[in-house]
C-alpha positions as a Markdown table, in Angstrom:
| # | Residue | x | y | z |
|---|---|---|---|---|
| 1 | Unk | -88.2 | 50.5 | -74.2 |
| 2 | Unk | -90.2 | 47.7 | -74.8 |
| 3 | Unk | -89.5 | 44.3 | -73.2 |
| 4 | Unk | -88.4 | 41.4 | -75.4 |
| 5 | Unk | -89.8 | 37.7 | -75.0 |
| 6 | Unk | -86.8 | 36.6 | -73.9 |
| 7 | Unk | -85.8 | 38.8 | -71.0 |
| 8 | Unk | -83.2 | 37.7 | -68.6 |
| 9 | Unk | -83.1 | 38.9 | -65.3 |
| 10 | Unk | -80.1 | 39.6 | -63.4 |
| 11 | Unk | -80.3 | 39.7 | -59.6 |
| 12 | Unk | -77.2 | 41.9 | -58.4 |
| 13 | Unk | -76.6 | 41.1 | -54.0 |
| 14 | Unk | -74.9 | 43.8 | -52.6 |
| 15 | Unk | -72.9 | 43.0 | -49.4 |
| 16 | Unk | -71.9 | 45.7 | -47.2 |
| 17 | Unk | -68.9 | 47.1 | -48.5 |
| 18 | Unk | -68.9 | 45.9 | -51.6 |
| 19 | Unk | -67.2 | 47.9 | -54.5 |
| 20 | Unk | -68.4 | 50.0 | -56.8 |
| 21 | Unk | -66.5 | 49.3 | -59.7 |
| 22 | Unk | -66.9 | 45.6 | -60.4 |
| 23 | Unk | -70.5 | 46.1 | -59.6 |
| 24 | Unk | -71.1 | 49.4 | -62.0 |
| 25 | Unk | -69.3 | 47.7 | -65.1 |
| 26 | Unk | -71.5 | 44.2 | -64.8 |
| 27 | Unk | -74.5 | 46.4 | -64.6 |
| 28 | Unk | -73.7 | 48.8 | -67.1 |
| 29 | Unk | -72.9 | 46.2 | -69.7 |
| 30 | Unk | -76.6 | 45.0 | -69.5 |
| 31 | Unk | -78.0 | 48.6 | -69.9 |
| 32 | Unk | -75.8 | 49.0 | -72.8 |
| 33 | Unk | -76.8 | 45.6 | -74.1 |
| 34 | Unk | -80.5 | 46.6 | -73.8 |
| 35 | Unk | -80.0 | 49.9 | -75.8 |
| 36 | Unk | -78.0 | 48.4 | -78.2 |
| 37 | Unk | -80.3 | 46.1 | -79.0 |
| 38 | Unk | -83.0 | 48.7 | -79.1 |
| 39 | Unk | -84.9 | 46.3 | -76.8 |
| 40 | Unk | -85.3 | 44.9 | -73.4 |
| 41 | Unk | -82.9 | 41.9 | -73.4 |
| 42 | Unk | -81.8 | 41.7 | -69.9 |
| 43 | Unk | -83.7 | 43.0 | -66.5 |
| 44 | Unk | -82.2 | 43.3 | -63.4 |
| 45 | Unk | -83.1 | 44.1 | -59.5 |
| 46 | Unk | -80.9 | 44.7 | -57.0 |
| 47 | Unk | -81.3 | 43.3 | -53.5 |
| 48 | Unk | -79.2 | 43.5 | -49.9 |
| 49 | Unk | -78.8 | 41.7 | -46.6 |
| 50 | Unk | -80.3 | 45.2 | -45.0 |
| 51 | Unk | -83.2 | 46.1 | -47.3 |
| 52 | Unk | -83.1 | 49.1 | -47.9 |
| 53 | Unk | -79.5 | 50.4 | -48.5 |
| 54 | Unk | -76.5 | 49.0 | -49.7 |
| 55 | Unk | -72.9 | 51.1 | -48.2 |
| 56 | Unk | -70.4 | 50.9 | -50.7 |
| 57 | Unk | -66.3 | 50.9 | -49.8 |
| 58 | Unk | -66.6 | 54.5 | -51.1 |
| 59 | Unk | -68.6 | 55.9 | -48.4 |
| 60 | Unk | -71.7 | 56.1 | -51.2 |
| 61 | Unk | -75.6 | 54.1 | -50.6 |
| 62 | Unk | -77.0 | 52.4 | -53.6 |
| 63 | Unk | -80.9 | 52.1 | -53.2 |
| 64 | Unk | -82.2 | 48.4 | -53.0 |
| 65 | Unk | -85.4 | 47.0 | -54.7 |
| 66 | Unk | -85.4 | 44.7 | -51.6 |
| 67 | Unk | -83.6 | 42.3 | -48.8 |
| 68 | Unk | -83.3 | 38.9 | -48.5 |
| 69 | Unk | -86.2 | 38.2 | -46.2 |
| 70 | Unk | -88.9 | 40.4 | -48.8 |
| 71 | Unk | -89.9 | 36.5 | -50.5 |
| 72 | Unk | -87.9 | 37.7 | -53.8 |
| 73 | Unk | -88.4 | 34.4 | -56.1 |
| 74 | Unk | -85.3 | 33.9 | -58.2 |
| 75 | Unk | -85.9 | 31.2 | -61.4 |
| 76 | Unk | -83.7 | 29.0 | -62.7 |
| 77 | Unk | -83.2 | 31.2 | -65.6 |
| 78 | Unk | -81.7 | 34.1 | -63.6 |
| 79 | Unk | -78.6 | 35.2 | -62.4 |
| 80 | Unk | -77.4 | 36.1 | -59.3 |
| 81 | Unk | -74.5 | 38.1 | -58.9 |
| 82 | Unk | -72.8 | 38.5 | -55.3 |
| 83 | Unk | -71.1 | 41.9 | -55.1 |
| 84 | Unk | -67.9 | 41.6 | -52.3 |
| 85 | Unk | -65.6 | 44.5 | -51.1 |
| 86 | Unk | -63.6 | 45.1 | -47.8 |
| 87 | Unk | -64.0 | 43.0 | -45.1 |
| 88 | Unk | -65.2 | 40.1 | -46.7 |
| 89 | Unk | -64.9 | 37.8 | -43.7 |
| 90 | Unk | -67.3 | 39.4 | -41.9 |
| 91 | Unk | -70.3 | 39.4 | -44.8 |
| 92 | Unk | -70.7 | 35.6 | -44.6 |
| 93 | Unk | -73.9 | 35.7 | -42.3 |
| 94 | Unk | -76.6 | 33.1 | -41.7 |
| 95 | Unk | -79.0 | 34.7 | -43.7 |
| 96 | Unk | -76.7 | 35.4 | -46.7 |
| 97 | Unk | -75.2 | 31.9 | -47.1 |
| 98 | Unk | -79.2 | 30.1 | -46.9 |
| 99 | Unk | -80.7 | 32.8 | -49.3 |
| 100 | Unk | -77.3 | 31.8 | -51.6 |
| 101 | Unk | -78.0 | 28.1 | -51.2 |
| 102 | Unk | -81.8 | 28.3 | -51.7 |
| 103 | Unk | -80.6 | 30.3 | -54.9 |
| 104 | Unk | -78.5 | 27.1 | -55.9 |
| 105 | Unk | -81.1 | 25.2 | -55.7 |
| 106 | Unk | -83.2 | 25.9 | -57.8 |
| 107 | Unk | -80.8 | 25.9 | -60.7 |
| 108 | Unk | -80.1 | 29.7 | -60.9 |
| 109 | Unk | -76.7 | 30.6 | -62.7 |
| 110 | Unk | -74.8 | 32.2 | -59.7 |
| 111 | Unk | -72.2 | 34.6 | -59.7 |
| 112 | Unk | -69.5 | 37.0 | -57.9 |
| 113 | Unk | -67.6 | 39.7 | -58.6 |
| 114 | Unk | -64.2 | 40.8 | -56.6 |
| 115 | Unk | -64.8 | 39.3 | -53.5 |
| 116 | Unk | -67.8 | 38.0 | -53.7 |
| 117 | Unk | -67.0 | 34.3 | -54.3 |
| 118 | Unk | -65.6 | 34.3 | -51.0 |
| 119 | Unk | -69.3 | 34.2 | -49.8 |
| 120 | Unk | -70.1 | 31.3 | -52.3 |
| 121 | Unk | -67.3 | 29.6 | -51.3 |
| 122 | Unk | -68.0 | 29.7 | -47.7 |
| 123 | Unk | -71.6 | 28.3 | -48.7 |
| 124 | Unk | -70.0 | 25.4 | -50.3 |
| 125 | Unk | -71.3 | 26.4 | -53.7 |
| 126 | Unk | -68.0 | 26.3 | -55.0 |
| 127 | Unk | -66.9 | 22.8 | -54.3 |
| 128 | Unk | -64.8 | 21.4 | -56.8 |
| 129 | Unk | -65.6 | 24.0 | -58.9 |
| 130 | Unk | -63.3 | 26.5 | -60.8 |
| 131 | Unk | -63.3 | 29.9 | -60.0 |
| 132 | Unk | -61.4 | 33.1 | -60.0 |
| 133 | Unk | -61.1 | 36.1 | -57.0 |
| 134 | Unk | -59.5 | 39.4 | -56.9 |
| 135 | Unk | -55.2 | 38.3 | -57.3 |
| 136 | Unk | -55.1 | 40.4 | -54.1 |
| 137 | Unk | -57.1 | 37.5 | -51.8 |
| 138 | Unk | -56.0 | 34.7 | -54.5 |
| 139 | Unk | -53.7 | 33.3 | -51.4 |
| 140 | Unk | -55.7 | 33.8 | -48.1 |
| 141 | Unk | -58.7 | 32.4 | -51.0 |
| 142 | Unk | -56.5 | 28.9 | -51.2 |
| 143 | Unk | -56.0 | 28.7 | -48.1 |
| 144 | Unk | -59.2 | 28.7 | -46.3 |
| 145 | Unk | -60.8 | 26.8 | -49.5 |
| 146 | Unk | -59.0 | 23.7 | -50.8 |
| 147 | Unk | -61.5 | 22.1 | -52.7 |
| 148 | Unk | -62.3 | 24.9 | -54.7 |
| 149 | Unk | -60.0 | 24.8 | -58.4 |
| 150 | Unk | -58.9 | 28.5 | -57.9 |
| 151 | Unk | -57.0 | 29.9 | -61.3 |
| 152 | Unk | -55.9 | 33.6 | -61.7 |
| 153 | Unk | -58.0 | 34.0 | -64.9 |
| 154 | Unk | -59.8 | 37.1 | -65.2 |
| 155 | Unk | -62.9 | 35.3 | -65.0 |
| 156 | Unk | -64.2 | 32.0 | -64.9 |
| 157 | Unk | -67.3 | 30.3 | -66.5 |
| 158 | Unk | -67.8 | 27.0 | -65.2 |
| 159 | Unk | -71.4 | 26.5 | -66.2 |
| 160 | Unk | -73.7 | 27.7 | -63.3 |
| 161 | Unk | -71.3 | 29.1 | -61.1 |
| 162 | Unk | -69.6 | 32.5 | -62.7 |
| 163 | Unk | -66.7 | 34.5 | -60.7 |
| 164 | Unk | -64.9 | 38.0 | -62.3 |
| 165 | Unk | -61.8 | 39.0 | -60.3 |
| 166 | Unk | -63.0 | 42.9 | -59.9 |
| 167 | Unk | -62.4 | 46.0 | -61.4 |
| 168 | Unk | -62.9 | 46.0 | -65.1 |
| 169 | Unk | -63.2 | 42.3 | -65.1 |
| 170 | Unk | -66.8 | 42.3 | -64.7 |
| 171 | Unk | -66.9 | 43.9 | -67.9 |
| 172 | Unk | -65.7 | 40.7 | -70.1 |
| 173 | Unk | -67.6 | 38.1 | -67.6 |
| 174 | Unk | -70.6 | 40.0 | -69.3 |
| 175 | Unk | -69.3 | 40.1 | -72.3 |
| 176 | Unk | -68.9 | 36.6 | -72.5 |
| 177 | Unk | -72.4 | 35.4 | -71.1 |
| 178 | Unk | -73.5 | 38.2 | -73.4 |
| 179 | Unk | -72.2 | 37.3 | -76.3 |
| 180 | Unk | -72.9 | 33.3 | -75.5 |
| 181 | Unk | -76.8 | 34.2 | -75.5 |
| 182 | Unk | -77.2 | 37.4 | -78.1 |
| 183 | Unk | -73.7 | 36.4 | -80.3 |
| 184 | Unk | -70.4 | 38.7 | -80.5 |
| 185 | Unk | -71.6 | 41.2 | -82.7 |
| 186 | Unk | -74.0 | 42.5 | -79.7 |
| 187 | Unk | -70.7 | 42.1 | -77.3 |
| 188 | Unk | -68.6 | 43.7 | -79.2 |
| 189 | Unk | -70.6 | 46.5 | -80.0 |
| 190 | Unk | -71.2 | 47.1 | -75.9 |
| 191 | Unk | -67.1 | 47.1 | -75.6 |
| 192 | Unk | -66.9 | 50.0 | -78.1 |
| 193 | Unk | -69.4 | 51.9 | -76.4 |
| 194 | Unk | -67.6 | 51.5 | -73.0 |
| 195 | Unk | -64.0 | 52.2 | -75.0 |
| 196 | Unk | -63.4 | 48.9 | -73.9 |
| 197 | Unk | -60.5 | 47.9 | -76.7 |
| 198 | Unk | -59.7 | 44.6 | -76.0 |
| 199 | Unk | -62.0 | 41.8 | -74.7 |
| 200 | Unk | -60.5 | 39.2 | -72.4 |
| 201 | Unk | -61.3 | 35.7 | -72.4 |
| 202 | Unk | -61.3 | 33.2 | -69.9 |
| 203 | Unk | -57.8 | 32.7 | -70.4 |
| 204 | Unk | -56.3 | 36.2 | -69.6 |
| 205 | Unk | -54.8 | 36.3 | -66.1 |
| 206 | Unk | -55.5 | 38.6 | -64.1 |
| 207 | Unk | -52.2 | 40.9 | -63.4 |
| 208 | Unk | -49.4 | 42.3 | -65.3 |
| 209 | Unk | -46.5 | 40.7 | -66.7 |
| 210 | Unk | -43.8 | 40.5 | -63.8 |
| 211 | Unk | -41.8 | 42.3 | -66.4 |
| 212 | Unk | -44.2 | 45.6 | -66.6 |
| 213 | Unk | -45.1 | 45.2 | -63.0 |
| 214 | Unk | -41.3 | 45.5 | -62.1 |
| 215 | Unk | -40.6 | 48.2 | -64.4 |
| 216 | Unk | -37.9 | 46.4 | -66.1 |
| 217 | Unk | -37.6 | 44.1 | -69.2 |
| 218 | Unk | -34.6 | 42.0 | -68.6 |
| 219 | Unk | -35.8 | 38.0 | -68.8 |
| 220 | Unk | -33.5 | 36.5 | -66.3 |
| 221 | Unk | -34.1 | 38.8 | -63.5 |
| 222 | Unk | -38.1 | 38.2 | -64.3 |
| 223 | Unk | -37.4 | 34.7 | -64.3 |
| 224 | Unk | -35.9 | 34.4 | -61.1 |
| 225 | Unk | -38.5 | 37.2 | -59.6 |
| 226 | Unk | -41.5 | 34.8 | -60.9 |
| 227 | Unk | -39.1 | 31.8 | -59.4 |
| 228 | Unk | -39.5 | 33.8 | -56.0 |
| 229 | Unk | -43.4 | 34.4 | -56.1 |
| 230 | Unk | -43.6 | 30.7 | -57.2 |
| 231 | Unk | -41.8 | 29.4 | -53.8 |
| 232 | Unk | -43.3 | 31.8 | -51.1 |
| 233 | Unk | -43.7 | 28.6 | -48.7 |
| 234 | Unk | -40.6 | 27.1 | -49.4 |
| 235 | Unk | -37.7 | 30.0 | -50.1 |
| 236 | Unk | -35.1 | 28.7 | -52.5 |
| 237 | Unk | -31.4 | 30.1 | -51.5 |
| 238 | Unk | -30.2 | 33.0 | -53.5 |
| 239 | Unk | -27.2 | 30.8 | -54.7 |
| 240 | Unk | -29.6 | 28.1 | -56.2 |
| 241 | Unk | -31.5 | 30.9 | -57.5 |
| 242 | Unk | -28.5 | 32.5 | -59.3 |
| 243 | Unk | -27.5 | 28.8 | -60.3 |
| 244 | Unk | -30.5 | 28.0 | -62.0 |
| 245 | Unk | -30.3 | 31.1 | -64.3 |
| 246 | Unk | -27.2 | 30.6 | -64.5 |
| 247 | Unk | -24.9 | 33.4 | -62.9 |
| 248 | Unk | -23.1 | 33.5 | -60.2 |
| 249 | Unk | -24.3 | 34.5 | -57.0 |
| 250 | Unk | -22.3 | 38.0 | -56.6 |
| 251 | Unk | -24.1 | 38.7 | -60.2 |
| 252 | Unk | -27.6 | 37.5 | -58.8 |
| 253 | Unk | -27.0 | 40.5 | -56.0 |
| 254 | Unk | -25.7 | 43.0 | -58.6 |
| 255 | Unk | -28.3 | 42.4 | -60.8 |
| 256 | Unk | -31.0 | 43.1 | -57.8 |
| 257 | Unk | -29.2 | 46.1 | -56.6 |
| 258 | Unk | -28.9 | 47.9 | -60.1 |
| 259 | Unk | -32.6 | 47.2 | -60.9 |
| 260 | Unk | -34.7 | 46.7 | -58.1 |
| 261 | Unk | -32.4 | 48.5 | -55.1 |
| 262 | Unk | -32.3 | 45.3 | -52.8 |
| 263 | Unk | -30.9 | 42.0 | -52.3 |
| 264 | Unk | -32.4 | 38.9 | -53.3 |
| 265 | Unk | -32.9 | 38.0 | -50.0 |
| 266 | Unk | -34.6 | 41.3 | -48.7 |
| 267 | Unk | -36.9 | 40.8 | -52.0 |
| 268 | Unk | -37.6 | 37.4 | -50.8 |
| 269 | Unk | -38.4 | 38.5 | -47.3 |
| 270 | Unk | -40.6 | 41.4 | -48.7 |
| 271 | Unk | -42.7 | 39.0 | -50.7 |
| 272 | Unk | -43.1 | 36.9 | -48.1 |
| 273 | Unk | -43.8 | 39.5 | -45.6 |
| 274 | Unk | -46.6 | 40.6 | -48.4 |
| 275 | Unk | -48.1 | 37.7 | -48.5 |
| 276 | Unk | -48.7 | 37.1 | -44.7 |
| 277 | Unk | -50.4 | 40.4 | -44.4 |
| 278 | Unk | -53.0 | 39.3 | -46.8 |
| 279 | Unk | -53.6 | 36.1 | -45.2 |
| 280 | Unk | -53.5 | 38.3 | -42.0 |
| 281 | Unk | -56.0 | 40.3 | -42.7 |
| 282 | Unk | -58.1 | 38.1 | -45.1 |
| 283 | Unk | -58.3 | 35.2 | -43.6 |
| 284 | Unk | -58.9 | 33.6 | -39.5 |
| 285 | Unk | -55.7 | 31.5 | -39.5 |
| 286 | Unk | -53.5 | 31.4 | -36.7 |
| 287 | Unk | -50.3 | 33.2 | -36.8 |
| 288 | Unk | -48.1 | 29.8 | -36.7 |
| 289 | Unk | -50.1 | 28.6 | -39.6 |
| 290 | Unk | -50.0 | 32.2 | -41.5 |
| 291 | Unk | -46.0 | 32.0 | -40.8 |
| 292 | Unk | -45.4 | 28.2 | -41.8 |
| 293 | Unk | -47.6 | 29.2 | -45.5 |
| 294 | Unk | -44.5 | 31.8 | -45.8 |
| 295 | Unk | -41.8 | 30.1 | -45.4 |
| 296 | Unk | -41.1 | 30.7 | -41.5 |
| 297 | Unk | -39.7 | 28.7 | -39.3 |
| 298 | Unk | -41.7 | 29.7 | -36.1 |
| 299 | Unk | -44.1 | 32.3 | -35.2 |
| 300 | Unk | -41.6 | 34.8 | -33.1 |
| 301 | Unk | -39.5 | 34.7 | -36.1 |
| 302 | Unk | -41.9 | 35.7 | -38.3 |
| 303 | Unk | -43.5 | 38.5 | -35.6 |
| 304 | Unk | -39.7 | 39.9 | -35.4 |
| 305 | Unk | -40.2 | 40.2 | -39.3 |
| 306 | Unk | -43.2 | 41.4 | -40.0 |
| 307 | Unk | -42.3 | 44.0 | -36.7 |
| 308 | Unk | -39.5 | 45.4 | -38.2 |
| 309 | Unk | -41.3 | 45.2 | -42.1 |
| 310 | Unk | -44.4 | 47.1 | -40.9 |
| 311 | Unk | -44.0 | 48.5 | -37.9 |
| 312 | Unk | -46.2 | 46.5 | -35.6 |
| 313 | Unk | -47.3 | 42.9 | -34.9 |
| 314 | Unk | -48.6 | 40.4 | -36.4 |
| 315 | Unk | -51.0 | 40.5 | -33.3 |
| 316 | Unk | -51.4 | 43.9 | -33.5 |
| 317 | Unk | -52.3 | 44.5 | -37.0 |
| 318 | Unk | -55.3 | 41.9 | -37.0 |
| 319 | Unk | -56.7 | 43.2 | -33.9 |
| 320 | Unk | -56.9 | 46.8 | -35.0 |
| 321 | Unk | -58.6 | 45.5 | -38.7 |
| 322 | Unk | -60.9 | 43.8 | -36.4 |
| 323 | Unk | -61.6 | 46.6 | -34.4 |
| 324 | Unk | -61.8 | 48.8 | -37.4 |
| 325 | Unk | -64.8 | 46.6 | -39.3 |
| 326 | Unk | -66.8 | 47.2 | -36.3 |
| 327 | Unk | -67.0 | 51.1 | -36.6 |
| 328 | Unk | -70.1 | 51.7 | -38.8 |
| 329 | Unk | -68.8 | 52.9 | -42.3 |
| 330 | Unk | -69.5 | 56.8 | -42.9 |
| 331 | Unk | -71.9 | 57.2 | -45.4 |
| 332 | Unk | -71.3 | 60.3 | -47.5 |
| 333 | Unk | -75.4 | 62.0 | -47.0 |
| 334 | Unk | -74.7 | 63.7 | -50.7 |
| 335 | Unk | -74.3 | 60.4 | -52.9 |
| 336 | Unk | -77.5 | 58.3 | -52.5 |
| 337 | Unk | -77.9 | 56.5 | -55.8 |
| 338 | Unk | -81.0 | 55.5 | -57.2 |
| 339 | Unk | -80.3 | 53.0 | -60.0 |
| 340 | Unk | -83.9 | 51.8 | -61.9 |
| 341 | Unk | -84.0 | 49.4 | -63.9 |
């Protein structure tokens, strides 16, 4: 295929762990877009912190073109893409967050998909910024970064920094930069071809309506269910809750029985409960600050909790996740992917 003018390079950095889907569907869309085209449009080179191999969350090794200490030159015309997973915490090294910053400035467009602004985030490359991270880490995201203008978009372009939530998402951040440089015709041409029916802007959120989530359409128990995920710090009562959709507080408790086979305050507790075990696990903050975000009053209240939700500690549970990101990551020997470009 011969190479336009005009190529743009892509420059995808694969953390250990990261996942395969996000990553796949960005790259995919530029292959797509090239043959579309019936020219070279977009180039693209794939680099890690190791060098040689990139482990993927699926036990799988993607070969690398090079690592972060092989003098790759990145322009101010390219884009670089950082490709998170499990365990992002423990990706943010020395080398990653200079080769990121020495990225920035030059005046490269930067980039992550699923977990991966985490990392640009912790470089301070997202500083008063918008962006967007899986909905999973959206609330262990807020809390260890404050100054950066998180929404729950399914991506967000804000200029030289772009961030895709995961999954599929990556597909409609490319899209969209797509389409922005080679129009929508191009764009939507690439969606057909990956039976992609529906493009998403930047102002599709990222999950399900709480109503198909739950399983149930009935608008006043959605309301108050979306009233409970809005006030995870500060619980409302289950009578104000029932007074402010106006019913009673016995038909509140009916209403959660019939449809979702608990109270509204074992709901409440569950949600809260959820929450904590993603700040527990995603995040370094102390248990008394992880209880206080959900709406507990004191740490051995919320250990006697989260005990009795899960089966183990608070305590506990972080120190076997810990434990667990030190094993080395099995690498299946019979999925070694080449990918050229």
């Amino acid at each position: 295929m011969a190479q336009s003018p005009t190529t743009r390079r892509f420059t995808f950095l694969l953390l250990d762990r990261f996942t395969m889907l996000p990553f796949a569907a960005a790259l995919d869309s530029l292959r797509l877009a090239n043959k579309m085209a019936g020219t070279r449009l977009y180039d693209w080179r794939l680099i890690g912190p190791q060098g040689d191999f990139a482990a993927c969350s699926n036990g799988s090794q993607i070969r690398l073109d090079g690592g972060l200490g092989d003098d790759i030159a990145v322009t101010r015309d390219e884009v670089v893409i950082v490709c998170g997973g499990d365990d992002i915490t423990a990706q943010a090294s020395r080398p990653v967050l200079a080769w990121l910053r020495r990225q920035a400035r030059t005046g490269a467009v930067l980039g992550a998909v699923c977990t991966g602004a985490h990392i640009l985030a912790r470089a301070g490359l997202l500083d008063g910024r918008r962006a967007t991270i899986h909905w999973e880490n959206h609330d262990s995201f807020s809390e260890t970064f404050p100054e950066v203008q998180l929404h729950r978009q399914v991506f967000v372009d804000d200029g030289s920094r772009l961030t895709a939530g995961g999954g599929t998402s990556s597909i409609d951040m490319m899209l969209h930069r797509i389409g922005q440089t080679h129009g929508p015709d191009l764009a939507s041409q690439i969606a057909d071809q990956m039976l992609h029916t529906a493009i998403r802007t930047g102002r599709d959120h990222q999950r399900l309506s709480i109503t198909t989530r739950i399983g149930i359409r009935h608008p006043r128990l959605a309301a108050v269910v979306a009233r409970i995920e809005a006030n995870l710090e500060s619980p409302v009562s289950p009578s104000q809750l029932a007074e402010d959709a106006g019913m009673s507080t016995r038909q509140l408790e009916r209403l959660f029985m019939r449809y979702l086979n608990r109270s509204p305050k074992r709901y409440y507790l569950e949600a809260r409960l959820g929450r904590a075990r993603q700040l527990l696990l995603n995040t370094d903050l102390p248990l008394i600050e992880i209880a206080i975000a959900c709406g507990f009053s004191s740490s051995s209240h919320f250990s006697k909790c989260y005990r009795d939700r899960y089966g183990t500690s608070p305590y506990r549970e972080r120190g076997v996740q810990k434990a667990a990101a030190v094993v080395a990551l099995p690498v299946r020997t019979d999925t070694v992917l080449a990918l050229a470009s």
